Short mmCIF file of C-alpha atoms in Angstrom, two decimals:
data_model
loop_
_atom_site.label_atom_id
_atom_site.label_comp_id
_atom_site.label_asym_id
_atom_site.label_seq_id
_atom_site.Cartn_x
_atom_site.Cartn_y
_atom_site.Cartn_z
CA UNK A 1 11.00 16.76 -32.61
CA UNK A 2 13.28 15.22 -29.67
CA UNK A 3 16.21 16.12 -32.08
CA UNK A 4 15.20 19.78 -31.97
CA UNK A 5 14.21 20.12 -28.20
CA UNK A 6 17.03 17.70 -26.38
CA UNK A 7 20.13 20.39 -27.33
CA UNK A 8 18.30 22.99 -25.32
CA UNK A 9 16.44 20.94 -22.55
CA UNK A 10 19.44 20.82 -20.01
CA UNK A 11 19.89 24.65 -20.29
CA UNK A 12 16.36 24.88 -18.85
CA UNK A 13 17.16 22.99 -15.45
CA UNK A 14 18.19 25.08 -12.36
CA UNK A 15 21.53 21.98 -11.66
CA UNK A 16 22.80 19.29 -13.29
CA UNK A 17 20.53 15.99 -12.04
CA UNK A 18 22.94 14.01 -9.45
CA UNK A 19 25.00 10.81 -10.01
CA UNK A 20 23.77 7.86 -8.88
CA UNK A 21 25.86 7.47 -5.63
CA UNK A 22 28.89 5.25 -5.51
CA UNK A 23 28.39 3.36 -2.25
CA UNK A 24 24.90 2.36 -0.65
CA UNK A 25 23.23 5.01 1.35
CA UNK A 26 22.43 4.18 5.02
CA UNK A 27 19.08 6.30 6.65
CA UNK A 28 18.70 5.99 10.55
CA UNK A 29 16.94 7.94 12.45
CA UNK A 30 13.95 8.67 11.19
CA UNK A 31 10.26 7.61 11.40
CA UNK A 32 7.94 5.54 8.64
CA UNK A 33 5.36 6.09 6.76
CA UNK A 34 5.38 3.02 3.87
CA UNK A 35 2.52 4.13 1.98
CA UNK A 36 0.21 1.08 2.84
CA UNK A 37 0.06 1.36 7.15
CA UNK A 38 -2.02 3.90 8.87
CA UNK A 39 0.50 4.30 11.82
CA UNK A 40 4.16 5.73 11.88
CA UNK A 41 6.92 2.75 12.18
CA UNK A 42 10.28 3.69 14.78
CA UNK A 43 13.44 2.05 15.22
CA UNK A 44 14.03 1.38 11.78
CA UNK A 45 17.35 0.89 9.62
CA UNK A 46 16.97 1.59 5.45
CA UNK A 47 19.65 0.83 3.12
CA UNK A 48 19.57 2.46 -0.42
CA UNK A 49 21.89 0.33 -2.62
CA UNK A 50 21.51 1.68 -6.32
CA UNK A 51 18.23 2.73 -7.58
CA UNK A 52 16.12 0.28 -4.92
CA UNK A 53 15.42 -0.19 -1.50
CA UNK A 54 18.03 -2.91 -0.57
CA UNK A 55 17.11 -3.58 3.19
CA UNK A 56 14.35 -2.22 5.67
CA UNK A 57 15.02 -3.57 8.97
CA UNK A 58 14.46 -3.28 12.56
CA UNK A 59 17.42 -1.56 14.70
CA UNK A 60 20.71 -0.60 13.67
CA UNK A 61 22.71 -2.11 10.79
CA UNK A 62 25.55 -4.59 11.76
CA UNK A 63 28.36 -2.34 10.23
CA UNK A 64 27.53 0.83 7.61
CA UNK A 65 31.52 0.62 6.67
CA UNK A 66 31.81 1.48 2.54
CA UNK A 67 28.16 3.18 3.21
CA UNK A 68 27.12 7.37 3.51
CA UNK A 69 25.08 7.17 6.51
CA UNK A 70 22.51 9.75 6.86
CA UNK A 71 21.15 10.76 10.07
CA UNK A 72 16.93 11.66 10.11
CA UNK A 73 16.78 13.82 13.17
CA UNK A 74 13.95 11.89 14.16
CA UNK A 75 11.97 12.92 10.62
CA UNK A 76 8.98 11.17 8.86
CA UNK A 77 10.18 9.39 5.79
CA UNK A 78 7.72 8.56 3.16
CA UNK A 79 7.05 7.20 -0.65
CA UNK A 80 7.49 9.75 -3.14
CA UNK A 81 4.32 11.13 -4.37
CA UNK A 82 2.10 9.94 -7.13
CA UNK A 83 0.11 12.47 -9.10
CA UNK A 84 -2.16 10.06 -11.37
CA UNK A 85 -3.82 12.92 -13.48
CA UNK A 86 -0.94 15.19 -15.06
CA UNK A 87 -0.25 16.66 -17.81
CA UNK A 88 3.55 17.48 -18.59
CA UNK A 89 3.28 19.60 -21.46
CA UNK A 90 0.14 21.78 -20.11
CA UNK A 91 1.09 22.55 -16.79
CA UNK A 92 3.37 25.67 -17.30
CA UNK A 93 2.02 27.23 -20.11
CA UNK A 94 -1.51 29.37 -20.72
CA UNK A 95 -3.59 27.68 -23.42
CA UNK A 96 -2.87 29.74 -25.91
CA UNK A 97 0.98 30.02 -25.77
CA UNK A 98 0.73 26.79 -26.49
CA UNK A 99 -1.66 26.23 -29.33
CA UNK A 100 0.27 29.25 -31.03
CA UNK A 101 3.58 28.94 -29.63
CA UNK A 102 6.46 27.12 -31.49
CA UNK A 103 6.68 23.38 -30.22
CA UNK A 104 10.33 23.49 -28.99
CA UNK A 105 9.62 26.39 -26.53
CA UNK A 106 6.39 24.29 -24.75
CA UNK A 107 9.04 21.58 -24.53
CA UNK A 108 11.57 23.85 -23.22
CA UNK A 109 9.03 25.28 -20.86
CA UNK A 110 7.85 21.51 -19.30
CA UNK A 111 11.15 20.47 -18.65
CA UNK A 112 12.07 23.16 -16.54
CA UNK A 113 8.21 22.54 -15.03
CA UNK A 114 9.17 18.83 -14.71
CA UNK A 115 12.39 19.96 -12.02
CA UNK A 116 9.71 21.88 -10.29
CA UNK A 117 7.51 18.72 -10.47
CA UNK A 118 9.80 16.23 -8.47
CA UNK A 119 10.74 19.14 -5.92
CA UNK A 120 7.66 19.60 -4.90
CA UNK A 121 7.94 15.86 -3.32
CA UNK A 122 6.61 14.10 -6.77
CA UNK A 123 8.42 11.49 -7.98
CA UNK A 124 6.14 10.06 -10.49
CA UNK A 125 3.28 10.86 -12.26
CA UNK A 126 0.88 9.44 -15.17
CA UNK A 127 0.50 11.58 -17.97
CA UNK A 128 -3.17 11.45 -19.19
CA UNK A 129 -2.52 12.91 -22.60
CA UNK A 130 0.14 15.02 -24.37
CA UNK A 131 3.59 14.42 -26.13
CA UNK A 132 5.15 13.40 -22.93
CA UNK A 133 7.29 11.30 -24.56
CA UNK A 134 10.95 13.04 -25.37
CA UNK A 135 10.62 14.29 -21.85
CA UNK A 136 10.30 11.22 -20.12
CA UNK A 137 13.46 9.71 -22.34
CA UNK A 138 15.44 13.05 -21.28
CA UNK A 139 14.24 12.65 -17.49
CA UNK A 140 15.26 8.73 -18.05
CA UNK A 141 18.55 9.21 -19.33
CA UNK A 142 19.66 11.81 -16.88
CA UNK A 143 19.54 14.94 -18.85
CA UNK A 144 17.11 16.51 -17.11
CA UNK A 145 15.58 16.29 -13.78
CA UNK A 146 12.02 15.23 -13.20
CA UNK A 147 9.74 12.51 -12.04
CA UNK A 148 9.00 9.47 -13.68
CA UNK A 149 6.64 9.77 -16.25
CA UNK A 150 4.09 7.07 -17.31
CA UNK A 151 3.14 8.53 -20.75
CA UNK A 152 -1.22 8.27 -22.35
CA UNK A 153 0.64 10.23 -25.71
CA UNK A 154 -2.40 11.54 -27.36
CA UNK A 155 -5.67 11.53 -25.78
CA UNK A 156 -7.86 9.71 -28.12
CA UNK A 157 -11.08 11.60 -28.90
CA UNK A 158 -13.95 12.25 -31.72
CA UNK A 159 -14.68 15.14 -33.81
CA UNK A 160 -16.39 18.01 -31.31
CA UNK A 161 -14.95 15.56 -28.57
CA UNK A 162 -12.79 17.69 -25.51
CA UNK A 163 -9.54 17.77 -27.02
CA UNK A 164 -10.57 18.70 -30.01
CA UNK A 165 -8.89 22.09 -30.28
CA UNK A 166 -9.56 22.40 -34.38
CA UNK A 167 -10.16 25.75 -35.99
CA UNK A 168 -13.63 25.93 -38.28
CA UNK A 169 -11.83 25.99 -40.97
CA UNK A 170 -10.24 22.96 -40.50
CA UNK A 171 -13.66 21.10 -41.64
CA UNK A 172 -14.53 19.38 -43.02
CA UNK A 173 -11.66 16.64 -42.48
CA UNK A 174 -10.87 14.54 -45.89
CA UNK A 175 -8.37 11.89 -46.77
CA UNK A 176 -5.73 11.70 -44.35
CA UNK A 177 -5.23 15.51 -43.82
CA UNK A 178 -4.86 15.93 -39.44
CA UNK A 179 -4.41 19.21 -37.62
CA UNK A 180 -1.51 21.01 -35.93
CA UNK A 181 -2.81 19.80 -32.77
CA UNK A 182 -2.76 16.11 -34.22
CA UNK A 183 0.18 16.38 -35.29
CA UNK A 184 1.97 17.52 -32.28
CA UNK A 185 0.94 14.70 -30.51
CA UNK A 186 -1.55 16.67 -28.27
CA UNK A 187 -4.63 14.93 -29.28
CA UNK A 188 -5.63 12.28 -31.83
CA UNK A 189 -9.07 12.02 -33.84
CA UNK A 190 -11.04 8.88 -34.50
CA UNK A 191 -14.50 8.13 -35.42
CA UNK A 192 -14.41 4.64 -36.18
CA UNK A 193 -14.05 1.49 -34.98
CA UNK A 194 -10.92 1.23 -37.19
CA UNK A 195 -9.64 4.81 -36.25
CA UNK A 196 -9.76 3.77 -33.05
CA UNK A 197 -7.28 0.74 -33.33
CA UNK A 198 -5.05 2.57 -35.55
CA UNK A 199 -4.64 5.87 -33.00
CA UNK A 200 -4.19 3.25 -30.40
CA UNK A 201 -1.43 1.83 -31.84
CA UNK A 202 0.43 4.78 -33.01
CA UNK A 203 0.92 5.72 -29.07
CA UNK A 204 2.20 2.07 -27.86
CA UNK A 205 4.53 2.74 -31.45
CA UNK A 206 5.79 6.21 -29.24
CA UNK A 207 6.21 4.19 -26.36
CA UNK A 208 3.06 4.63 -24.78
CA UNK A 209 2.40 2.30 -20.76
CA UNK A 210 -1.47 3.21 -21.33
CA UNK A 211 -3.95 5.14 -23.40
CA UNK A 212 -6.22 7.97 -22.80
CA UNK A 213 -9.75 8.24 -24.67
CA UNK A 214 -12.30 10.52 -24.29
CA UNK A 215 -15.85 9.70 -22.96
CA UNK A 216 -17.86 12.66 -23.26
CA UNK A 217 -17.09 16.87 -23.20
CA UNK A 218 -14.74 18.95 -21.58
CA UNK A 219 -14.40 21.86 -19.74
CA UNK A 220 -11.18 24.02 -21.60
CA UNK A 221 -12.28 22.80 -25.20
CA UNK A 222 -14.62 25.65 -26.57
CA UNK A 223 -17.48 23.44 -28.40
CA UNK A 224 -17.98 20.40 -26.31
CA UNK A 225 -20.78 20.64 -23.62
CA UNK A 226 -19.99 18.12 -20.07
CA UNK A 227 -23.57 16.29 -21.97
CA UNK A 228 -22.40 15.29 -24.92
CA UNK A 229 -21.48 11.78 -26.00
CA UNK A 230 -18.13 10.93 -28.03
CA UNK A 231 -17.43 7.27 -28.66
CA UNK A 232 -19.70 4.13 -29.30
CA UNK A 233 -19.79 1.38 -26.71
CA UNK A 234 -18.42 -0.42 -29.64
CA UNK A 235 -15.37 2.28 -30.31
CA UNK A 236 -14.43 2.39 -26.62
CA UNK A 237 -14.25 -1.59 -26.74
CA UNK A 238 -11.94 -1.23 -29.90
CA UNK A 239 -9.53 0.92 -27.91
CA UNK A 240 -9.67 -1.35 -24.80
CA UNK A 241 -9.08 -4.50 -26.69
CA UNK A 242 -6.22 -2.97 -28.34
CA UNK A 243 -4.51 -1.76 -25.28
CA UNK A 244 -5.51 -5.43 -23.73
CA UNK A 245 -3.67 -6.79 -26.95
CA UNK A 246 -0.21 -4.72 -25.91
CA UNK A 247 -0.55 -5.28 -22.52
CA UNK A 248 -2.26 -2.39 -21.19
CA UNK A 249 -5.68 -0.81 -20.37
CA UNK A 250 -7.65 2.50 -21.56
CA UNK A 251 -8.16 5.43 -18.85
CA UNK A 252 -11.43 7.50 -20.12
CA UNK A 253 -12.26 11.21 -19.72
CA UNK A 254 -15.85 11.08 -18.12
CA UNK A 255 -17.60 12.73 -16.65
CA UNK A 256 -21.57 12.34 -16.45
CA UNK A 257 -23.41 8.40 -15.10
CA UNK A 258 -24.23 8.38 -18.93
CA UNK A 259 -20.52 8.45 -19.93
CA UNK A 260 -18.94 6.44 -17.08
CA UNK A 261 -21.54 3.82 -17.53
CA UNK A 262 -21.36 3.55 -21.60
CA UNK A 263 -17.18 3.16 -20.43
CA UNK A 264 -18.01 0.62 -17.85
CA UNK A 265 -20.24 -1.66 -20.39
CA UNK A 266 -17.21 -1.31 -23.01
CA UNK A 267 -14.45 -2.71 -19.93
CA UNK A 268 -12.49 0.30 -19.12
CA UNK A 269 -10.45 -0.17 -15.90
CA UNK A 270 -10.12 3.47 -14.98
CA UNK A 271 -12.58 6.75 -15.20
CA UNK A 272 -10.87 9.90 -15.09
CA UNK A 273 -12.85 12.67 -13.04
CA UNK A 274 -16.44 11.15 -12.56
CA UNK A 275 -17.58 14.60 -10.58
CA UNK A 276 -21.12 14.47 -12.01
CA UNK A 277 -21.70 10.68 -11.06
CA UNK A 278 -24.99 9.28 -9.51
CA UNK A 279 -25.36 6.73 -6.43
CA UNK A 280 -26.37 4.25 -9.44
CA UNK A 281 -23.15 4.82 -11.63
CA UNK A 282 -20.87 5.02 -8.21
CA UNK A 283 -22.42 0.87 -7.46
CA UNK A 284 -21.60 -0.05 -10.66
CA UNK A 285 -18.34 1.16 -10.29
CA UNK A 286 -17.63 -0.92 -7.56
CA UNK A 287 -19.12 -3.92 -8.36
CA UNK A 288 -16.88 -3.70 -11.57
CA UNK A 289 -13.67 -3.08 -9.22
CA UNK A 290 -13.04 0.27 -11.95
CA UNK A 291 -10.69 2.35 -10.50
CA UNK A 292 -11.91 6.18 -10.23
CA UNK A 293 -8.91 8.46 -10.65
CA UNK A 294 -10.54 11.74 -9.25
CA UNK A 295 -9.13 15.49 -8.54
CA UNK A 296 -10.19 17.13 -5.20
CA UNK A 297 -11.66 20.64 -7.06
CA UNK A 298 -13.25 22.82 -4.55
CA UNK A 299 -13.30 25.93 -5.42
CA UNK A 300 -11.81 28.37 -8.81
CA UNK A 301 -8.45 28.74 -7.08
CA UNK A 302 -7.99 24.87 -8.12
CA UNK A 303 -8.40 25.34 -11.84
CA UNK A 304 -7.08 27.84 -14.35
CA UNK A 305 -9.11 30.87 -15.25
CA UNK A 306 -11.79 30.41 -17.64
CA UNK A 307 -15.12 32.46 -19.44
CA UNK A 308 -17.91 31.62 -21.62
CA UNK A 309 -19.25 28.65 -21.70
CA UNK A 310 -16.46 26.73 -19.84
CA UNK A 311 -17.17 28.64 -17.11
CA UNK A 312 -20.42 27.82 -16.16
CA UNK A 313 -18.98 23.94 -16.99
CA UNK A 314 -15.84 24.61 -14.46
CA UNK A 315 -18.89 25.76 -11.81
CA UNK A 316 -20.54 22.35 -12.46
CA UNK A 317 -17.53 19.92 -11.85
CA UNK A 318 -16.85 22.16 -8.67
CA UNK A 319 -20.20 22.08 -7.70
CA UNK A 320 -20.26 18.12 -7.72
CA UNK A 321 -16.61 17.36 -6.18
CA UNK A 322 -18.12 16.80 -2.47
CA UNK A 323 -20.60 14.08 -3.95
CA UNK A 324 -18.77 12.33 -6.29
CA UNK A 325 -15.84 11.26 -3.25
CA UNK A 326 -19.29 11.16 -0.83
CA UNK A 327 -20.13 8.58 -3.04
CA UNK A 328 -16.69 6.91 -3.80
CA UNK A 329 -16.38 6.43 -0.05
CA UNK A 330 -20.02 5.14 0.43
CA UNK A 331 -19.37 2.27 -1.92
CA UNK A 332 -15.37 1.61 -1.81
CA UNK A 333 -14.73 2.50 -5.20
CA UNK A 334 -11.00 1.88 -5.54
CA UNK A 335 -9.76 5.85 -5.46
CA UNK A 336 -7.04 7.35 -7.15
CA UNK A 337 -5.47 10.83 -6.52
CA UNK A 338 -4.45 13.26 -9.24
CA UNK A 339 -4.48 16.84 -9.94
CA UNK A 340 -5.26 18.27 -13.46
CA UNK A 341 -3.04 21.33 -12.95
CA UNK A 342 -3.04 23.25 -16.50
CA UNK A 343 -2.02 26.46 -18.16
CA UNK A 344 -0.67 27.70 -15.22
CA UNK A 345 3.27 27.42 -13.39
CA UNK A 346 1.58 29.52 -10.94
CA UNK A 347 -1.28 26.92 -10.39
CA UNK A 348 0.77 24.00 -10.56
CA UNK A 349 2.34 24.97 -7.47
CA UNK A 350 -0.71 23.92 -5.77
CA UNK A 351 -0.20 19.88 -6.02
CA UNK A 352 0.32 19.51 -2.26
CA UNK A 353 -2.43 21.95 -1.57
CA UNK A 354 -4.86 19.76 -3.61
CA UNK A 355 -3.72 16.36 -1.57
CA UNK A 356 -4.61 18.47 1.91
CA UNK A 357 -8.12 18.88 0.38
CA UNK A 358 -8.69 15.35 0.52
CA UNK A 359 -9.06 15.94 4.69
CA UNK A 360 -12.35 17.01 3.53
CA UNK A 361 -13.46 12.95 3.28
CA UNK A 362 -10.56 11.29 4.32
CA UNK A 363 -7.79 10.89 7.40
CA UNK A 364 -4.72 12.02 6.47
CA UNK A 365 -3.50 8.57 6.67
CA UNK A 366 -5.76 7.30 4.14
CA UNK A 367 -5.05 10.38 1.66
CA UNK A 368 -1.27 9.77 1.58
CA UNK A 369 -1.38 6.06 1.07
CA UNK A 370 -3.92 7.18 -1.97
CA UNK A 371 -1.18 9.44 -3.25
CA UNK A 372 1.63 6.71 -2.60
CA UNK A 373 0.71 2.85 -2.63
CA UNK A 374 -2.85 2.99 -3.83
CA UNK A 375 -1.59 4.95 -7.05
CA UNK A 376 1.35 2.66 -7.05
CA UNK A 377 -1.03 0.11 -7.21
CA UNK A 378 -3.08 1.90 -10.27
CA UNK A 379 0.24 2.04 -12.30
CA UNK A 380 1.05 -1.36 -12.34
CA UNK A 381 -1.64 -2.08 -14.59
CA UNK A 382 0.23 -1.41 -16.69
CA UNK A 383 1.68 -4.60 -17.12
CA UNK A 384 3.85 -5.15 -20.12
CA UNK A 385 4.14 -1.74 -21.12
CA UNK A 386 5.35 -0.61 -17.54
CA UNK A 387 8.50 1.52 -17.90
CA UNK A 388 9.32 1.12 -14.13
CA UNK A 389 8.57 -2.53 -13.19
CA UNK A 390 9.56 -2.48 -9.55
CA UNK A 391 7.36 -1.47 -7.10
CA UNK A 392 5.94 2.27 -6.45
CA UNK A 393 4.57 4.44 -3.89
CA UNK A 394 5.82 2.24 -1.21
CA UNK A 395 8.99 2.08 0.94
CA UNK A 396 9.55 -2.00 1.51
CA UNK A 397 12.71 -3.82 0.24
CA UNK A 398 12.60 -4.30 -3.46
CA UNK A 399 10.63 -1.36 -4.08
CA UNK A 400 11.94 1.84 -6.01
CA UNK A 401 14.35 4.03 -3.63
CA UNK A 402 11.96 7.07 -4.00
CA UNK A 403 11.48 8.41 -0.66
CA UNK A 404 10.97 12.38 0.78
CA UNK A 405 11.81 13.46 4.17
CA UNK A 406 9.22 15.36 6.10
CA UNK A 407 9.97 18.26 9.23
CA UNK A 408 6.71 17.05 11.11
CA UNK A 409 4.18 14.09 10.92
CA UNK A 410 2.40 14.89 7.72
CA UNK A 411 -0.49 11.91 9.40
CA UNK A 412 -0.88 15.08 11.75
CA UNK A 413 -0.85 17.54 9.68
CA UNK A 414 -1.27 17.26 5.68
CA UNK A 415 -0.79 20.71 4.91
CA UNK A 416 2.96 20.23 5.80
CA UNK A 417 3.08 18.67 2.12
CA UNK A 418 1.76 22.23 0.64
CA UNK A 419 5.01 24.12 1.72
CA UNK A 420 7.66 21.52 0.04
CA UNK A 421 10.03 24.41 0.36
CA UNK A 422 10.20 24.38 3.98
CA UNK A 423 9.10 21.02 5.08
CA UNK A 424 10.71 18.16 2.58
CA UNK A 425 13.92 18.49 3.76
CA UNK A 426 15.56 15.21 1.25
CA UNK A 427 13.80 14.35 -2.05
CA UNK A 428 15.27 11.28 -3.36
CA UNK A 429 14.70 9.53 -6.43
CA UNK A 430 15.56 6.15 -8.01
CA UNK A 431 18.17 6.16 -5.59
CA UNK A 432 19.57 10.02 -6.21
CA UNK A 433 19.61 12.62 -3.64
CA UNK A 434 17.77 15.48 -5.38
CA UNK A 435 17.61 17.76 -2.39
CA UNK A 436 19.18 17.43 0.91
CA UNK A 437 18.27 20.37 3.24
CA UNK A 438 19.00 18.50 6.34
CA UNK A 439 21.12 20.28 9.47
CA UNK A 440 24.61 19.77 9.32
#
C-alpha cells in the first residue's frame, strides 16, 4: 500500500513542509505556559537548536549572534497540543466513502487532513486504531506535513465486537479467510486466546508504540449494543502480556463498569471513553492508577450524524459525559484528553472547541496541562516502542521544540484555542516553523 499512496501524498498538502532551520532559533518576548504550572512564567529567554528545546532561561541571552531571533510581542507560548483519542484515517471521510472507497484515495484524503491536524495547534496525537502507519513514515520523513503520530494499527476486536464492520455474508468465517476491512488494516478479529497474541503482534510487526482492543460495543458499528461483552478476562490478559512482552501496554474501548472493570482485572493501563461508568468502577480506577482517556461529548454537534440504533447509543454516551468527568474528578483518576472526531473534515474542525468544553469541570489551567504534559505523560508509556523518546507536551530544556504561539492568555480564555486561524499566530514543530503569522 505505502508504494501506491506515497507518489500522490505530497500533491495533497497545501506547501511543501519547512526545512529544519540552519541556525538555532532565539524566542524573547513572550509569556509561558510549560504544560505542567498553573501560572504564566515572564522574563524568559528560549533557544530552539534543532528539533529540541536547547535552553529555557531567565532574562536575555548573552549574545543571539549566528541565531534568528524572534520577537513574541508579549504572546503566550505553549506545548503543542496532544489529542490522545484520534483517528487519522477516519477523520475526513463519511463512513461509507471509506468502507467503499478505493484505499489510496482515504489515504490521500488523511494526509491532506493530517496538515489541517497540526494547524489547528496539534502537534501530536495517538492513533487509537486504523492504518496510520504509511502516514506517520510520510509525516516522519518530511513528505508531508502533520503531527506526530503514535500509531494502535488495528483495533483488536471479536466477532459482533465495535469494529466489526463485516457484511452477513461474510459468515461464517473459516480457515484463514479475513475481510476487506481486515485487510486494510482498519480492524483485526480474534476470538481466542491465541488470536489474540498473534493480532497483537502483527501491529508491533507494522510498527505499532501501543495496541488498541475492544472491551465491549460501539456506537458507529451497526450490530453491537454499548451492553455487550467482547473479550474474556483471559483474552484481554493475552493482549496485555503481549504488548508488556514488546514494551508496551493495551488501551481498551469501554465503555460500561462491566467492561472497564473485566479490563481493570485483566491489567490494562488505559480505558478509552468510560462515559457510562459508576462511582464503584471510577474507585477502582484510581486505586489501580488506570489512566482514563475520555472525550468531552456534550451535545450531537460533537459527534458525526447518526440513525437507528446508534442513535439512541450516541444519546446515551452524551447523556453520561457530565458524570463520568464528575466522577473522574471526585476520585483523581489520572485524565487524559482526546477527541474521537470521525467521518467528518467539517467536524474535525472542532478539536479546540472540544478542549474549551472541559471548562465545564475544570480551570482552564488544568485542561491545557491535560492536553499538553498530562498526555505527554500518557505517551511515554510507551516505553520501548516510543517513536519520539524525548519529552512531550512540555516546554523545559530537553524536551521536543513543539511550541504554538497564542494572541491572548488562553488560562483566561480557552476558547481562544477554537479559532486557531486567528489566534495561533506560530505553530512550530520538532523544531520547524509551520506557521508564522506574527507582525512584521
Amino acid at each position: 500500500m505505502l508504494s501506491l499512496v506515497l507518489p500522490g501524498i505530497s500533491q495533497a498538502q497545501n506547501a511543501t513542509p519547512p526545512a529544519a532551520p540552519a541556525k538555532p532559533i532565539v524566542f524573547t518576548n513572550f509569556r509561558l505556559f510549560d504544560g505542567k504550572s498553573a501560572a504564566l512564567r515572564d522574563g524568559l529567554t528560549m533557544v530552539v537548536d534543532g528539533s529540541s528545546i536547547g535552553q529555557l532561561r531567565q532574562g536575555q541571552p548573552a549574545s543571539t549572534d549566528g541565531s534568528t531571533v524572534i520577537d513574541c510581542h508579549g504572546m503566550v507560548m505553549m506545548p503543542g497540543l496532544i489529542d490522545m483519542h484520534w483517528h487519522s484515517l477516519l477523520a475526513a471521510l463519511p463512513i461509507s466513502t471509506i468502507l467503499q472507497a478505493d484505499m489510496a484515495f482515504v489515504h490521500l484524503a488523511a494526509s491532506a487532513e493530517a496538515e489541517r491536524t497540526l494547524m489547528r495547534g496539534f502537534t501530536t496525537v495517538r492513533d487509537a486504531g486504523g492504518p496510520a502507519f504509511a502516514l506517520q513514515q510520510a509525516i516522519d520523513a518530511g513528505l508531508i506535513s502533520g503531527p506526530r503520530i503514535y500509531p494502535s494499527g488495528a483495533m483488536i476486536t471479536t466477532t459482533g465486537g465495535h469494529g466489526d464492520f463485516r457484511a452477513l455474508s461474510d459468515f461464517p468465517r473459516s480457515g484463514g479467510q479475513i475481510s476487506v476491512t481486515e485487510k486494510e488494516g482498519g480492524s483485526a478479529i480474534a476470538d481466542s486466546e491465541d488470536e489474540v497474541r498473534l493480532r497483537v503482534r502483527e501491529q508491533f510487526v507494522q510498527r505499532a508504540s501501543q495496541i488498541k482492543m475492544v472491551g465491549c460495543g460501539g456506537v458507529s458499528t451497526p450490530r453491537s449494543p454499548l451492553d455487550m461483552l467482547t473479550f474474556t478476562e483471559k483474552q484481554l490478559r493475552a493482549g496485555v502480556e503481549t504488548a508488556a512482552d514488546w514494551g508496551t501496554y493495551v488501551l481498551v474501548h469501554a465503555y460500561t463498569p462491566e467492561a472497564i472493570q473485566r479490563s481493570l482485572a485483566a491489567g490494562v493501563q488505559c480505558i478509552e471513553h468510560g462515559h457510562l461508568m459508576d462511582d464503584k468502577t471510577a474507585e477502582m480506577m484510581a486505586k489501580n492508577g488506570t489512566w482514563l482517556s475520555i472525550q468531552p461529548f456534550v451535545g450531537e454537534d460533537d459527534v458525526a450524524p447518526v440513525s437507528g440504533p446508534s442513535l439512541a447509543r450516541m444519546q446515551e454516551v452524551l447523556a453520561g459525559t457530565n458524570n463520568a468527568y464528575t466522577l473522574a474528578r471526585k476520585h483523581g483518576i489520572k485524565t487524559a484528553f482526546g477527541t474521537d472526531l470521525i467521518f467528518s473534515a467539517a467536524l474535525a474542525t472542532r478539536q479546540g472547541t472540544m478542549l474549551a468544553h472541559l471548562t465545564r469541570w475544570y480551570s482552564a489551567a488544568e485542561a491545557l496541562r491535560m492536553a499538553t504534559g498530562a498526555n505527554g505523560q500518557l505517551l511515554a508509556l510507551s516505553g520501548l516502542r516510543n517513536p519520539y523518546p524525548r519529552k512531550l507536551g512540555v516546554l523545559e530544556e530537553g524536551a521536543y521544540a513543539d511550541l504554538l504561539l497564542v494572541d491572548g492568555n488562553p488560562l483566561d480564555n480557552l476558547n481562544l484555542i477554537a479559532n486557531p486561524d486567528q489566534n495561533l499566530r506560530v505553530i512550530m514543530k520538532d523544531g520547524k516553523i509551520y506557521k508564522n503569522a506574527l507582525p512584521v
